[in-house]
Amino acid sequence: MLLRYTQEGTIVIGQPAHAWVAGQLARAWAGEFAPWEEVCLAAEQHDVGWTSWEAAPERDPDTGLPYSFGALPPLRRLELWSGAAAGLLSQSRYAALLVSHHGTLLVDRFPPAGDAGLQAVVDAYLARERAFQDRVLETLRADPAYAAHATDEAVAANRELVFTWDGLSLAVSHGVAEERKAVGFTLAPVDGGPDRIAVDPWPFRAGPVEIIVEGRLLEGPYADEDEMRRALERARWVTIRAELTPA
């Protein structure tokens, strides 16, 4: 989950909702990429592993609210990521491949800190996912419809795009109250923000770009997990509309 703090309370935005924003950014992107639908699907589904957790989130004892993505213990994150991409195979092999690559890319670039036991779990996760990637790539390279997009270079380029959209989505979903950097872009509030955001350099086909994301408003903190989950069930839904404009 993403936690967005406001004067009314905390808006909790599910990881799959944040992924939907990444998909919206992908579909507005100016640069060419292929296969287009499959890469957009990967962006939209890159956090598919969180779906069941979001239905009954765990409480962070430090905040009395649901764990945010970054605060969730590394072992739990790896559990949620493990095998998530395989669930996309029935939709799209290429999207499943990119979702798997997104998880291993995050672990490679932001390795979880811990003892030798955690490192063993990380190594096992990477080995499983890379074996999955190899199996899927073999089928794609044997398929004339995908062979050109299944080279190491093409997959790496598309993996970086998903990473970029993920980073921009996190910034937009949290709101931009002051100028900040995100995955190579400068984001700044327009007219006080945080949901009118100037982007430099401008990466989209046209402007402005409207982004929609949904969350729920919590008034916590809560004393225990059951109380927090009950509050989440009856929480008021909030629709956030952000407008991205050229700087």
JSON list of N, CA and C in Angstrom, two decimals, residues 11 22 39 49 53 61 64 86 92 125 131 136 142 145 150-151 183:
[
{"chain": "A", "resi": 11, "resn": "ILE", "atom": "N", "xyz": [-4.95, 8.60, 3.23]},
{"chain": "A", "resi": 11, "resn": "ILE", "atom": "CA", "xyz": [-5.50, 7.89, 2.08]},
{"chain": "A", "resi": 11, "resn": "ILE", "atom": "C", "xyz": [-4.59, 6.70, 1.79]},
{"chain": "A", "resi": 22, "resn": "ALA", "atom": "N", "xyz": [0.60, 3.41, -13.36]},
{"chain": "A", "resi": 22, "resn": "ALA", "atom": "CA", "xyz": [1.73, 3.13, -14.24]},
{"chain": "A", "resi": 22, "resn": "ALA", "atom": "C", "xyz": [1.24, 2.76, -15.64]},
{"chain": "A", "resi": 39, "resn": "VAL", "atom": "N", "xyz": [3.42, -4.64, -23.20]},
{"chain": "A", "resi": 39, "resn": "VAL", "atom": "CA", "xyz": [4.22, -3.82, -22.28]},
{"chain": "A", "resi": 39, "resn": "VAL", "atom": "C", "xyz": [3.30, -2.97, -21.40]},
{"chain": "A", "resi": 49, "resn": "GLY", "atom": "N", "xyz": [1.05, -9.38, -7.57]},
{"chain": "A", "resi": 49, "resn": "GLY", "atom": "CA", "xyz": [1.29, -10.23, -6.42]},
{"chain": "A", "resi": 49, "resn": "GLY", "atom": "C", "xyz": [0.71, -9.71, -5.12]},
{"chain": "A", "resi": 53, "resn": "TRP", "atom": "N", "xyz": [-3.01, -9.75, -0.59]},
{"chain": "A", "resi": 53, "resn": "TRP", "atom": "CA", "xyz": [-2.59, -9.06, 0.64]},
{"chain": "A", "resi": 53, "resn": "TRP", "atom": "C", "xyz": [-3.42, -7.80, 0.86]},
{"chain": "A", "resi": 61, "resn": "PRO", "atom": "N", "xyz": [3.04, -1.92, 13.30]},
{"chain": "A", "resi": 61, "resn": "PRO", "atom": "CA", "xyz": [2.97, -1.47, 14.71]},
{"chain": "A", "resi": 61, "resn": "PRO", "atom": "C", "xyz": [3.56, -0.08, 14.93]},
{"chain": "A", "resi": 64, "resn": "GLY", "atom": "N", "xyz": [0.30, 2.07, 13.29]},
{"chain": "A", "resi": 64, "resn": "GLY", "atom": "CA", "xyz": [-1.08, 1.72, 13.56]},
{"chain": "A", "resi": 64, "resn": "GLY", "atom": "C", "xyz": [-1.94, 1.71, 12.31]},
{"chain": "A", "resi": 86, "resn": "ALA", "atom": "N", "xyz": [4.03, -15.63, -12.64]},
{"chain": "A", "resi": 86, "resn": "ALA", "atom": "CA", "xyz": [3.50, -16.85, -13.27]},
{"chain": "A", "resi": 86, "resn": "ALA", "atom": "C", "xyz": [1.98, -16.79, -13.40]},
{"chain": "A", "resi": 92, "resn": "SER", "atom": "N", "xyz": [-0.73, -13.15, -20.71]},
{"chain": "A", "resi": 92, "resn": "SER", "atom": "CA", "xyz": [0.30, -12.75, -21.67]},
{"chain": "A", "resi": 92, "resn": "SER", "atom": "C", "xyz": [1.66, -13.21, -21.18]},
{"chain": "A", "resi": 125, "resn": "TYR", "atom": "N", "xyz": [14.94, -16.69, -4.29]},
{"chain": "A", "resi": 125, "resn": "TYR", "atom": "CA", "xyz": [13.94, -15.96, -5.08]},
{"chain": "A", "resi": 125, "resn": "TYR", "atom": "C", "xyz": [14.49, -15.61, -6.46]},
{"chain": "A", "resi": 131, "resn": "ALA", "atom": "N", "xyz": [14.96, -18.58, -13.55]},
{"chain": "A", "resi": 131, "resn": "ALA", "atom": "CA", "xyz": [14.61, -19.81, -14.25]},
{"chain": "A", "resi": 131, "resn": "ALA", "atom": "C", "xyz": [13.27, -19.64, -14.98]},
{"chain": "A", "resi": 136, "resn": "VAL", "atom": "N", "xyz": [10.19, -18.76, -20.13]},
{"chain": "A", "resi": 136, "resn": "VAL", "atom": "CA", "xyz": [9.26, -17.94, -20.92]},
{"chain": "A", "resi": 136, "resn": "VAL", "atom": "C", "xyz": [9.97, -17.39, -22.16]},
{"chain": "A", "resi": 142, "resn": "ALA", "atom": "N", "xyz": [10.87, -18.66, -29.83]},
{"chain": "A", "resi": 142, "resn": "ALA", "atom": "CA", "xyz": [10.45, -19.65, -30.82]},
{"chain": "A", "resi": 142, "resn": "ALA", "atom": "C", "xyz": [9.18, -19.24, -31.56]},
{"chain": "A", "resi": 145, "resn": "ALA", "atom": "N", "xyz": [5.85, -14.22, -33.76]},
{"chain": "A", "resi": 145, "resn": "ALA", "atom": "CA", "xyz": [5.17, -12.98, -33.36]},
{"chain": "A", "resi": 145, "resn": "ALA", "atom": "C", "xyz": [5.95, -12.21, -32.31]},
{"chain": "A", "resi": 150, "resn": "ALA", "atom": "N", "xyz": [12.05, -10.37, -28.08]},
{"chain": "A", "resi": 150, "resn": "ALA", "atom": "CA", "xyz": [12.52, -11.24, -27.00]},
{"chain": "A", "resi": 150, "resn": "ALA", "atom": "C", "xyz": [14.04, -11.30, -26.93]},
{"chain": "A", "resi": 151, "resn": "THR", "atom": "N", "xyz": [14.72, -10.40, -27.64]},
{"chain": "A", "resi": 151, "resn": "THR", "atom": "CA", "xyz": [16.18, -10.32, -27.49]},
{"chain": "A", "resi": 151, "resn": "THR", "atom": "C", "xyz": [16.51, -9.73, -26.13]},
{"chain": "A", "resi": 183, "resn": "VAL", "atom": "N", "xyz": [13.04, 9.21, -11.07]},
{"chain": "A", "resi": 183, "resn": "VAL", "atom": "CA", "xyz": [13.49, 8.40, -12.22]},
{"chain": "A", "resi": 183, "resn": "VAL", "atom": "C", "xyz": [13.89, 9.26, -13.43]}
]
